[in-house]
Structure formats: structure tokens, C-alpha cells
XYZ file of C-alpha atoms in Angstrom:
557
model
C 0.029 0.051 -0.056
C 2.833 2.323 0.606
C 3.984 1.839 -3.093
C 0.558 3.031 -4.605
C 0.056 6.762 -5.304
C -2.789 8.597 -3.513
C -4.699 8.826 -6.982
C -4.444 5.014 -7.270
C -5.932 4.571 -4.017
C -8.871 6.952 -4.728
C -9.439 5.087 -7.819
C -9.829 1.920 -6.393
C -12.177 2.844 -3.545
C -14.342 4.201 -5.919
C -14.466 1.095 -8.009
C -14.958 -0.849 -5.016
C -18.093 1.276 -4.278
C -19.498 0.951 -7.791
C -19.243 -2.788 -7.548
C -20.953 -3.110 -4.394
C -23.825 -0.941 -5.670
C -24.516 -3.128 -8.744
C -23.892 -6.400 -6.709
C -27.096 -5.367 -4.375
C -29.183 -4.445 -7.182
C -32.163 -7.276 -7.267
C -31.491 -8.694 -4.007
C -35.120 -8.965 -3.065
C -36.254 -10.432 -6.533
C -36.644 -13.763 -4.965
C -38.770 -12.610 -1.997
C -41.095 -10.353 -4.175
C -43.467 -13.086 -5.517
C -44.144 -14.170 -1.931
C -44.910 -10.754 -0.327
C -48.616 -11.621 0.017
C -48.304 -14.711 1.984
C -49.718 -15.653 5.116
C -47.094 -16.740 8.101
C -48.816 -19.357 10.058
C -47.870 -19.666 13.529
C -47.388 -23.314 15.197
C -50.522 -25.529 15.382
C -51.364 -28.402 17.944
C -50.253 -31.587 16.874
C -53.364 -33.668 17.580
C -57.140 -33.675 18.612
C -58.973 -36.456 20.104
C -62.302 -36.089 22.478
C -63.559 -37.537 25.740
C -67.370 -37.638 26.076
C -68.741 -36.170 29.215
C -72.332 -35.242 30.283
C -73.209 -32.230 28.340
C -69.411 -31.721 27.543
C -66.392 -32.860 25.936
C -62.577 -32.767 26.932
C -60.480 -32.415 23.852
C -56.616 -33.511 24.047
C -54.439 -31.427 21.833
C -51.014 -32.725 22.183
C -49.350 -35.917 21.580
C -47.229 -35.432 24.712
C -50.239 -35.816 26.991
C -51.609 -33.275 29.580
C -48.911 -30.925 30.821
C -48.833 -27.622 32.245
C -48.885 -24.549 30.014
C -45.477 -23.495 31.262
C -44.013 -26.485 29.664
C -45.644 -25.883 26.139
C -43.562 -24.006 23.552
C -45.041 -23.491 20.250
C -42.785 -20.708 18.486
C -44.735 -17.288 18.421
C -48.226 -19.030 19.436
C -49.566 -17.273 22.509
C -53.121 -17.931 22.707
C -55.977 -20.937 21.982
C -59.104 -20.458 20.190
C -61.972 -22.847 20.290
C -64.826 -22.401 17.790
C -68.004 -24.166 17.736
C -71.772 -23.675 16.863
C -71.149 -20.101 15.959
C -69.340 -19.438 19.451
C -65.653 -18.493 19.686
C -63.659 -18.979 23.239
C -60.142 -17.427 23.737
C -57.733 -18.667 25.864
C -54.916 -16.502 26.912
C -52.342 -19.167 26.988
C -51.519 -22.554 25.092
C -53.117 -25.446 26.733
C -52.607 -29.190 25.890
C -56.245 -30.073 26.772
C -59.512 -28.142 26.730
C -63.067 -28.711 28.270
C -65.854 -27.705 26.270
C -68.759 -27.200 28.320
C -72.686 -26.415 27.752
C -73.246 -28.890 24.728
C -76.773 -29.586 25.874
C -78.238 -30.745 22.525
C -77.788 -34.297 21.348
C -76.324 -33.477 18.102
C -73.072 -33.305 16.207
C -70.678 -30.210 17.378
C -67.921 -29.532 14.782
C -65.086 -28.021 16.872
C -62.054 -26.321 15.744
C -59.139 -25.611 17.775
C -56.182 -23.135 16.580
C -53.272 -21.030 18.261
C -52.735 -17.378 17.251
C -49.461 -15.060 17.794
C -49.277 -11.692 19.057
C -50.354 -10.231 15.636
C -53.573 -12.396 15.620
C -52.107 -14.863 12.935
C -53.826 -17.910 12.947
C -52.381 -21.617 12.945
C -53.936 -24.308 10.719
C -56.831 -25.701 12.938
C -57.339 -29.103 14.370
C -61.025 -30.138 13.731
C -63.009 -32.820 15.399
C -66.787 -33.594 15.270
C -68.311 -34.933 18.534
C -71.828 -35.893 20.082
C -72.117 -35.079 23.778
C -74.186 -37.288 26.291
C -77.182 -35.170 27.418
C -80.064 -34.974 29.619
C -82.026 -36.408 26.901
C -79.728 -39.599 26.627
C -79.746 -39.720 30.455
C -83.693 -40.294 30.555
C -83.529 -43.243 28.187
C -81.198 -45.225 30.421
C -83.093 -47.740 32.567
C -81.427 -50.055 35.274
C -82.554 -53.529 35.488
C -85.750 -53.666 38.142
C -85.154 -55.182 41.531
C -86.511 -58.263 43.181
C -88.910 -57.365 45.835
C -89.883 -59.821 48.815
C -92.437 -58.682 51.289
C -93.799 -59.434 54.902
C -96.577 -57.530 56.479
C -93.949 -55.276 58.160
C -90.976 -55.507 56.207
C -89.487 -55.687 52.708
C -86.367 -56.842 50.899
C -85.101 -55.269 47.724
C -82.298 -56.643 45.999
C -81.077 -57.240 42.133
C -80.491 -61.186 41.529
C -78.871 -59.816 37.941
C -75.913 -57.415 37.374
C -76.710 -53.841 37.115
C -74.073 -52.864 34.840
C -74.657 -53.363 31.213
C -73.572 -52.074 27.867
C -75.350 -48.929 28.324
C -73.897 -48.180 31.991
C -71.739 -48.799 34.799
C -73.305 -49.163 37.870
C -71.460 -47.833 40.975
C -74.098 -47.689 43.814
C -77.641 -46.772 44.693
C -78.797 -44.140 47.413
C -82.120 -45.131 48.880
C -84.732 -43.200 51.087
C -87.894 -44.288 52.870
C -90.001 -43.260 55.870
C -91.082 -46.146 58.435
C -94.280 -46.322 59.936
C -92.987 -44.107 62.986
C -92.258 -41.394 60.580
C -88.651 -41.796 60.744
C -86.594 -41.034 57.545
C -84.405 -44.105 56.907
C -81.491 -43.298 54.045
C -78.683 -45.488 53.203
C -76.395 -46.420 50.226
C -75.328 -49.684 48.855
C -72.528 -50.651 46.638
C -71.653 -53.662 44.944
C -74.541 -56.420 44.975
C -76.936 -53.881 46.784
C -79.660 -55.329 49.067
C -81.821 -53.247 51.008
C -83.824 -54.469 54.035
C -86.565 -52.087 54.989
C -88.163 -52.719 58.498
C -90.969 -51.307 60.605
C -93.435 -50.756 57.740
C -97.224 -50.625 57.695
C -98.845 -53.848 57.026
C -101.578 -53.721 54.013
C -100.540 -50.026 52.957
C -98.477 -48.957 50.116
C -94.578 -48.638 50.803
C -92.712 -45.981 48.888
C -88.997 -45.884 48.433
C -86.876 -43.565 46.496
C -83.816 -44.978 44.549
C -80.988 -43.140 43.077
C -78.471 -45.176 41.160
C -75.139 -43.638 40.660
C -74.179 -44.784 37.323
C -71.458 -43.964 34.546
C -73.138 -44.045 31.243
C -71.582 -45.759 28.146
C -71.299 -44.343 24.777
C -70.267 -47.053 22.116
C -69.223 -49.346 25.005
C -67.006 -46.598 26.696
C -67.896 -45.114 29.820
C -68.173 -41.386 29.848
C -66.256 -38.940 31.945
C -68.990 -38.183 34.352
C -71.002 -40.330 37.205
C -74.662 -39.317 36.873
C -77.781 -40.112 38.976
C -80.924 -42.114 37.710
C -83.699 -41.359 40.100
C -86.529 -43.324 40.322
C -89.657 -44.228 42.654
C -90.413 -47.790 43.736
C -93.919 -48.318 45.272
C -94.664 -51.556 47.024
C -98.035 -52.960 48.285
C -97.382 -54.315 51.487
C -99.213 -57.740 52.517
C -101.397 -58.220 55.464
C -100.681 -60.885 57.878
C -103.425 -63.233 56.164
C -101.589 -62.737 52.770
C -100.162 -66.277 51.525
C -96.442 -66.235 50.787
C -94.770 -68.410 48.111
C -91.808 -70.062 50.248
C -88.636 -71.133 48.300
C -88.380 -74.263 50.477
C -91.732 -75.359 51.072
C -90.781 -79.113 51.775
C -88.320 -78.231 54.498
C -90.791 -75.541 56.119
C -93.586 -78.520 55.939
C -91.239 -80.816 57.677
C -90.930 -78.247 60.460
C -94.790 -78.490 60.833
C -95.795 -75.426 58.841
C -98.961 -75.962 57.225
C -100.562 -72.222 56.720
C -97.911 -70.303 54.507
C -99.131 -66.564 56.020
C -97.313 -64.477 58.440
C -100.109 -64.882 60.910
C -99.866 -68.815 60.230
C -96.214 -68.871 61.035
C -96.095 -66.252 63.722
C -95.911 -68.683 66.491
C -92.660 -70.384 65.272
C -89.544 -69.311 67.216
C -87.317 -72.229 66.033
C -86.741 -73.602 62.528
C -84.236 -76.755 61.459
C -82.778 -76.879 58.368
C -80.914 -79.607 56.676
C -77.381 -79.471 55.123
C -79.049 -79.816 51.728
C -80.831 -76.597 52.057
C -80.318 -74.290 49.209
C -81.722 -70.777 50.611
C -82.660 -69.258 53.855
C -84.666 -66.514 52.273
C -87.865 -68.048 53.814
C -86.963 -66.990 57.432
C -88.182 -63.332 56.297
C -91.739 -64.545 56.456
C -91.377 -65.727 60.013
C -91.830 -62.369 62.445
C -90.962 -64.048 65.641
C -88.151 -66.759 64.658
C -85.469 -66.723 67.300
C -83.535 -69.807 66.834
C -82.039 -71.950 64.119
C -80.765 -75.584 63.712
C -78.749 -75.742 60.654
C -77.414 -79.408 61.465
C -81.126 -81.061 60.078
C -81.665 -82.073 63.889
C -84.011 -85.039 64.544
C -86.030 -83.817 61.645
C -84.227 -84.634 58.585
C -82.222 -87.519 57.186
C -79.650 -87.496 54.435
C -80.614 -87.515 50.979
C -80.475 -90.823 48.899
C -79.443 -91.765 45.192
C -80.545 -95.198 43.638
C -78.139 -97.269 41.580
C -79.476 -100.048 39.078
C -76.528 -101.188 36.584
C -74.987 -104.403 35.864
C -77.198 -106.384 38.267
C -76.163 -104.158 41.075
C -79.023 -102.314 42.803
C -78.868 -100.229 45.769
C -80.124 -97.183 47.302
C -77.293 -94.956 48.977
C -77.374 -92.434 51.664
C -80.059 -91.549 53.923
C -79.741 -91.752 57.783
C -78.477 -89.157 60.284
C -76.077 -86.437 59.181
C -72.470 -87.082 59.457
C -69.962 -84.568 60.070
C -67.619 -85.787 57.134
C -70.416 -84.588 54.756
C -71.018 -81.087 53.492
C -73.317 -79.312 51.210
C -71.915 -79.820 47.429
C -72.169 -76.012 46.870
C -72.140 -73.470 49.592
C -75.250 -71.514 50.106
C -74.805 -68.191 48.433
C -74.284 -64.898 50.445
C -77.410 -63.400 49.035
C -79.591 -66.704 49.778
C -78.291 -66.450 53.310
C -78.687 -62.753 53.691
C -82.152 -62.691 55.459
C -80.601 -64.571 58.323
C -77.684 -62.203 58.703
C -80.428 -59.322 58.572
C -82.301 -60.958 61.266
C -79.210 -61.603 63.461
C -78.301 -57.869 63.019
C -81.601 -56.832 64.118
C -81.229 -59.088 67.294
C -84.285 -61.282 66.186
C -82.548 -64.502 65.628
C -80.654 -65.281 68.934
C -79.015 -68.394 68.470
C -77.772 -70.438 65.464
C -76.597 -74.197 65.795
C -74.017 -75.020 63.068
C -71.537 -77.681 62.115
C -68.163 -75.864 60.972
C -67.944 -75.947 56.968
C -71.273 -77.943 56.307
C -73.030 -75.158 54.517
C -70.257 -72.979 53.421
C -71.477 -69.962 55.444
C -68.741 -69.926 57.882
C -67.642 -66.569 56.847
C -71.308 -64.925 57.590
C -71.445 -66.406 61.029
C -68.026 -65.664 62.721
C -68.761 -61.770 63.014
C -71.495 -63.066 65.754
C -69.185 -65.109 67.511
C -68.654 -62.472 70.361
C -72.254 -61.908 70.764
C -72.633 -65.643 71.537
C -75.387 -66.327 68.814
C -73.415 -69.041 67.170
C -73.205 -72.558 68.553
C -70.243 -74.303 66.565
C -71.091 -78.214 66.837
C -67.819 -79.804 67.995
C -67.250 -82.498 65.643
C -65.182 -85.727 66.690
C -61.854 -86.285 65.614
C -62.783 -89.388 63.396
C -65.988 -90.282 61.889
C -66.567 -93.655 60.501
C -68.104 -94.058 56.769
C -71.085 -96.253 57.386
C -71.825 -98.987 54.761
C -75.163 -97.124 53.503
C -72.487 -95.382 51.403
C -70.780 -98.602 50.282
C -71.056 -99.571 46.523
C -69.962 -102.665 44.821
C -67.383 -101.633 42.087
C -69.270 -103.773 39.236
C -71.802 -101.030 39.068
C -69.109 -99.399 36.968
C -67.484 -102.365 35.286
C -68.857 -105.783 35.702
C -65.566 -107.535 34.288
C -62.452 -105.375 35.176
C -63.805 -104.108 38.506
C -65.023 -107.375 39.738
C -65.047 -108.411 43.262
C -66.504 -111.324 45.455
C -67.465 -109.200 48.130
C -68.684 -109.921 51.623
C -69.909 -107.006 53.492
C -69.830 -107.256 56.566
C -67.305 -110.085 56.504
C -68.837 -112.935 58.324
C -65.458 -113.860 59.419
C -62.122 -111.993 59.201
C -58.591 -112.075 60.616
C -58.359 -111.455 64.299
C -57.162 -108.018 65.146
C -57.980 -104.739 67.657
C -60.873 -102.532 67.163
C -61.937 -104.124 63.737
C -64.986 -102.096 62.666
C -67.113 -102.734 59.526
C -64.895 -105.426 57.989
C -65.135 -106.142 54.455
C -64.047 -109.397 52.508
C -63.075 -108.824 48.951
C -61.798 -111.415 46.551
C -60.231 -110.317 43.346
C -62.264 -111.507 40.233
C -61.202 -108.797 37.872
C -57.774 -107.124 36.853
C -58.870 -103.946 38.438
C -61.247 -105.032 41.315
C -62.639 -102.153 42.982
C -65.272 -101.029 45.472
C -66.829 -97.597 46.307
C -67.701 -95.274 48.617
C -70.313 -92.342 47.346
C -72.428 -89.614 48.721
C -75.618 -88.609 47.124
C -75.108 -85.720 44.791
C -76.349 -83.021 47.009
C -73.227 -83.401 49.151
C -69.429 -83.641 48.820
C -66.685 -84.672 51.416
C -65.991 -81.898 54.288
C -62.203 -81.498 53.514
C -62.213 -78.503 55.426
C -63.038 -80.336 58.840
C -61.384 -83.930 57.919
C -58.071 -83.828 55.832
C -57.488 -87.619 55.965
C -58.850 -90.732 54.920
C -57.855 -93.492 56.976
C -58.813 -97.567 56.974
C -57.184 -100.774 57.871
C -56.268 -103.688 55.170
C -55.292 -107.119 55.705
C -53.131 -108.462 52.828
C -52.501 -112.242 51.907
C -49.167 -113.938 51.922
C -46.060 -112.781 49.840
C -46.304 -115.845 47.618
C -49.699 -114.419 46.461
C -47.707 -111.535 44.593
C -45.363 -113.582 42.671
C -44.312 -112.795 39.064
C -46.891 -110.296 37.162
C -49.251 -110.134 40.271
C -46.675 -108.209 42.208
C -48.619 -104.830 41.806
C -51.395 -106.475 43.762
C -49.280 -105.614 46.776
C -50.899 -102.166 46.844
C -54.025 -100.241 47.453
C -54.804 -97.331 45.182
C -57.296 -94.863 46.420
C -59.038 -92.516 43.618
C -61.179 -89.571 44.513
C -63.731 -87.934 41.869
C -67.326 -86.338 41.578
C -68.827 -89.412 39.939
C -67.573 -92.747 38.082
C -67.450 -92.494 34.764
C -70.783 -94.477 33.971
C -72.710 -91.884 36.184
C -71.528 -88.431 34.461
C -74.595 -86.664 35.222
C -74.561 -86.732 39.026
C -72.559 -83.881 39.360
C -72.905 -79.993 38.094
C -69.082 -79.340 38.673
C -67.594 -81.591 36.071
C -65.087 -84.365 36.762
C -62.433 -82.960 39.429
C -60.377 -86.210 39.546
C -57.459 -86.810 41.762
C -55.483 -89.931 42.754
C -52.108 -90.244 44.389
C -49.296 -92.317 42.911
C -50.193 -96.039 42.401
C -47.365 -97.105 44.375
C -47.838 -94.536 47.340
C -49.926 -97.270 49.389
C -47.658 -100.470 48.694
C -47.935 -102.699 51.553
C -44.615 -103.609 52.844
C -43.490 -107.393 53.033
C -43.345 -107.257 56.993
C -46.933 -105.855 57.097
C -48.452 -108.564 55.002
C -50.808 -111.110 56.816
C -51.761 -108.568 59.644
C -54.049 -105.405 59.780
C -52.147 -102.548 58.596
C -53.095 -98.852 58.995
C -53.412 -96.693 55.765
C -53.683 -92.996 55.694
C -54.499 -90.821 52.667
C -53.811 -86.997 52.789
C -56.459 -85.169 51.077
C -55.218 -81.773 51.184
C -55.360 -81.713 47.465
C -59.205 -82.001 47.571
C -60.031 -78.868 49.534
C -61.579 -76.859 46.809
C -62.973 -79.944 45.103
C -66.730 -81.013 44.813
C -65.543 -84.711 45.353
C -68.256 -87.232 46.700
C -66.681 -90.608 45.340
C -64.007 -92.687 46.817
C -63.041 -95.717 44.665
C -60.582 -98.517 46.348
C -58.699 -100.159 43.738
C -56.667 -103.255 44.617
C -53.419 -103.390 42.308
C -53.360 -99.911 40.481
C -54.975 -101.347 37.532
C -52.011 -103.127 35.926
C -52.012 -104.294 32.243
C -52.369 -108.224 32.399
C -54.335 -111.349 31.722
C -56.038 -111.837 35.072
C -55.870 -115.626 35.856
C -54.158 -115.830 39.276
C -53.259 -119.613 40.420
C -55.251 -118.979 43.466
C -57.946 -116.520 45.196
C -56.534 -113.205 46.009
C -58.315 -112.443 49.209
C -58.239 -108.895 51.083
C -59.841 -107.677 54.229
C -60.845 -104.046 54.925
C -61.981 -102.267 57.837
C -62.324 -98.944 59.733
C -62.784 -96.775 56.736
C -62.935 -93.153 58.386
C -62.562 -89.651 57.832
C -59.931 -88.157 60.293
C -58.741 -84.563 61.248
């Protein structure tokens, strides 16, 4: 630069300025075609709706419902909602919106967009929704209740489910006035049951019901819980009104001949057998104080008849035995009347064999009040021979035994009870103990099956007959030839066939056998098959008779 003259410097500077001027000419030429375009602020990235009662909630962001402080959408500053000719402006960005006051059952088209500080609008998100309205609520119907009445009380319950494809039931509030003018209110949740007492005989009884429900739209619950209000009017009977008992035969066995409240008013005690299905008839007995749920001296056990393969026998009958329980528990609903009367202090005593009816959980809360008399069961309970059945009833050939019961002679032993002589005649010789189909074994009380067996000499079990040195007890709901006897299918269980092999040193002597029944606790087993040999696969033709003796079949704790 030192070598350049002053004039040269001036010249070069002038040329540079001219070059800059010409270079900048037309620099906005590429922008000019877009000078009339609108610049949109950022928009919401989604829109979805949740239906409520006369409202909807709209979710606007895939990130979910987050605070406005966490939302960044460029220059967007406000949210605008437009529907049905209305415009609502929110002075912030939001991730969801509640749109209220949608009172008409119609299609609403809703737009949601953002605006910036210059009121530039984003591209809107649009959705069409139909809210749930009062008109829809008016069309909802809850299942009608079942009503039982006596002259001074009513039971209102719902045997079928209250939830449906149209609504989800949550609870029911109720209100009524008793004959003393006292207002009674309450709330019932799942499986509701209302016991209304102290009512006027022969007059109309009114109870207000308010169901708390969540309606469903297309099978999906809406956002809001609503009330369905209804009034139930019940014409109360008089003391001479005839009632229709659920267990008429049981009441008749107790001596009831006139089925009216007046006709049963003198009864202070009733006896029910173990095969009872419901206790709801207690509702009609205004003065009942005591229940005997053991069958007492009134009821024998049920019976069942068999006639097949030239075997004919009636099984069961006789007195109740503690190793027997009802095949399926009385349901809580069918025992609730008893609980109601105990809660009211009307029933003051209940006699009951543990686990026999499956209602132990309903009775235990009354222990402290001394209401429940739990029958003490013996440590062991013998199986009487009215439950014994020849295995030929199932299979006349393979299960064949020559049975002498009771045995007219048998090996000497200590405390031998109910001896049985069994001579094998078939490959799978078996005999059976079976309960009538109304019952099952009371495994909750008695966890073991015990018996004695006397086996022949070791020489009897030579060669292929070695398996016959074992006993194989099996447990089931029915034998296969009688598959209609159980409503619970076949809940078969058997221990390993080798679990009860009698050792050589215990042959030719009475030997105790104990079977752990823990596996049967939740089953409906009512049949025991006692098999000799474990059903080996062979041609059964022993060189001499194979004779066994059994005795003392019993259930034990």
C-alpha cells in the first residue's frame, strides 16, 4: 500500500463502491413473489375427544396433558376454540380443553387453533363430537329389583348384574319413611340389598332410589358419574296374605301348614338340613329366634339309587355325618335374610356344623355376641355302609370283586369295625364309597382318609401279580358311568399308584393306611374308589384266590 499513489487509492475505492452498488441491485427479486403470503404460527399436533355429560374434553398434544408453562410453540401465544357459532379465547397455550354447555344431542364440529401476537392463526385442528345429554340420560334404564315382602318388612335386591352395555353401576342411594315417621337413608355398593323394616302392613310403601352410574357411549364409559332417580311403590301384604316359600318341603317338615305371616307367627325355632339351598324363607317368620342348621332330628340325608350291571342299591339316608357338607355353599345372597335378622337381634341362636353349608364367614362376626353354637365334631368319623357300593356298578368285569360286607369271618385284630372281605375276580377289582349328589366330602374339617387292610401272604404276589401288593385310592365327582351326577364336571384326583404299597413285613396283619386329602380342599369330590393293584396291564388269571380284608374306613382330622 505504501507503493500506491494517492490517486491510485482513490480510484480503487471508487471502483469498489460501484461494484457493491451493482452487486446489491435485485437482491429482493426472489422474495417479491411471496410478499402476499400469510405466515402461520405453530399448530397443535393432534386432537381427540373424551365424552362427558353435556361436555367434551379435547386433548391437543401427543405429549399428553402437560402444564402451559411446559408448552413451547414458536410465536403462538393463545388458544381459540370455535363451535356452533361461538368463539372462546384462552390467553395461553394448553394441552387439553374442557368444552362445556353442549346441551343438545347433536353433532358439534369443533375447531381449535393458536394465534400469535399479531392475531395470525395456525392451521386449525377439527373434530366432530356428540355429547351425552339429559335426553340420553332419560332413556337409560336400570334393571328392576326383586322384592320380597312380609306384613312389616321388605327386602329389595337385584339378582342380575346392574352394569350393562349402556352403563356402569357404582352404587345406589335410598330413602324411605317407616311407620313411626322416621326417615331412613342409606347407600349400597356392589350387589346391593336393602332391608326395610318397621313398615305398615296392608299399605303402600314408597322408597326413593337414586342409582349412581357412569353411562357408556359405544361401549366406553363417559367422563362423568350421573344419577338415575326412580320411585318404587310396593303394596305391603297383610298378616293373612299367602306367601310362596322357596323351601316349602323343609318348612312343611317343621310343621308349617299355613303359609301366611299370621300362620307362622308362633314359630320361634326352625330346623334346616345340610342340603338346604336358601334361607330366604326366614323373612316370613316375624318371631323366629333360633335356627338349627344341622338337620336335627327332623331330616335324614338325601338318597341316590343305582341299578346297573345287576347291582341295585339305594345310597345315603340316615343321620347327618360331620364328614359331609353341602356340595356347593349357600350363596351369600340366599343367606342374607338370616344375617339381617341376627343384626336386628331377632335371631338369637344358630346351631351349625363348621363348613357344612359354606357360610362360616357370615357367622363368625356373631361369635362375640354368643349367637353361634359351633358343633364340636369328633376327631374321626366312620363311613357307614349305607354309602358302600360294589365296583361292578361301573365295570362288571374289570372291577369285579367277590364282596362279603359285612365279613362273616375275618382275621383277628384290635378294634376292627365294619370288616369287608374282598376276593379279586377282575384285573382292576374295586369298591366304592359314594355320597348322594347333594353333598361332598367335608375336607375343610377332615383332611385324612384312614382305613385298615389285611393282605394275603407274599407268595400271592409272585411274578406278574406283584402290583397287587398295593392299594390305590382315587377321588372323583362321579364314576364314569354316571357323569350326570355332578354339576361341577369331573374333578378327579389320585395319588401315585405305588404310594400305598404294603411292605412285606406288614403282610398277613392288619395295617393302617392314611391318605392325605389336602389336594381335595376346593374340589366337589363325593366318590372314593378303592382299587386293588393300581389297574396293572395283564391277563388276570391268578393260580389261587387273592383275598383281602378291609375295615375302619373313616375320615380323620
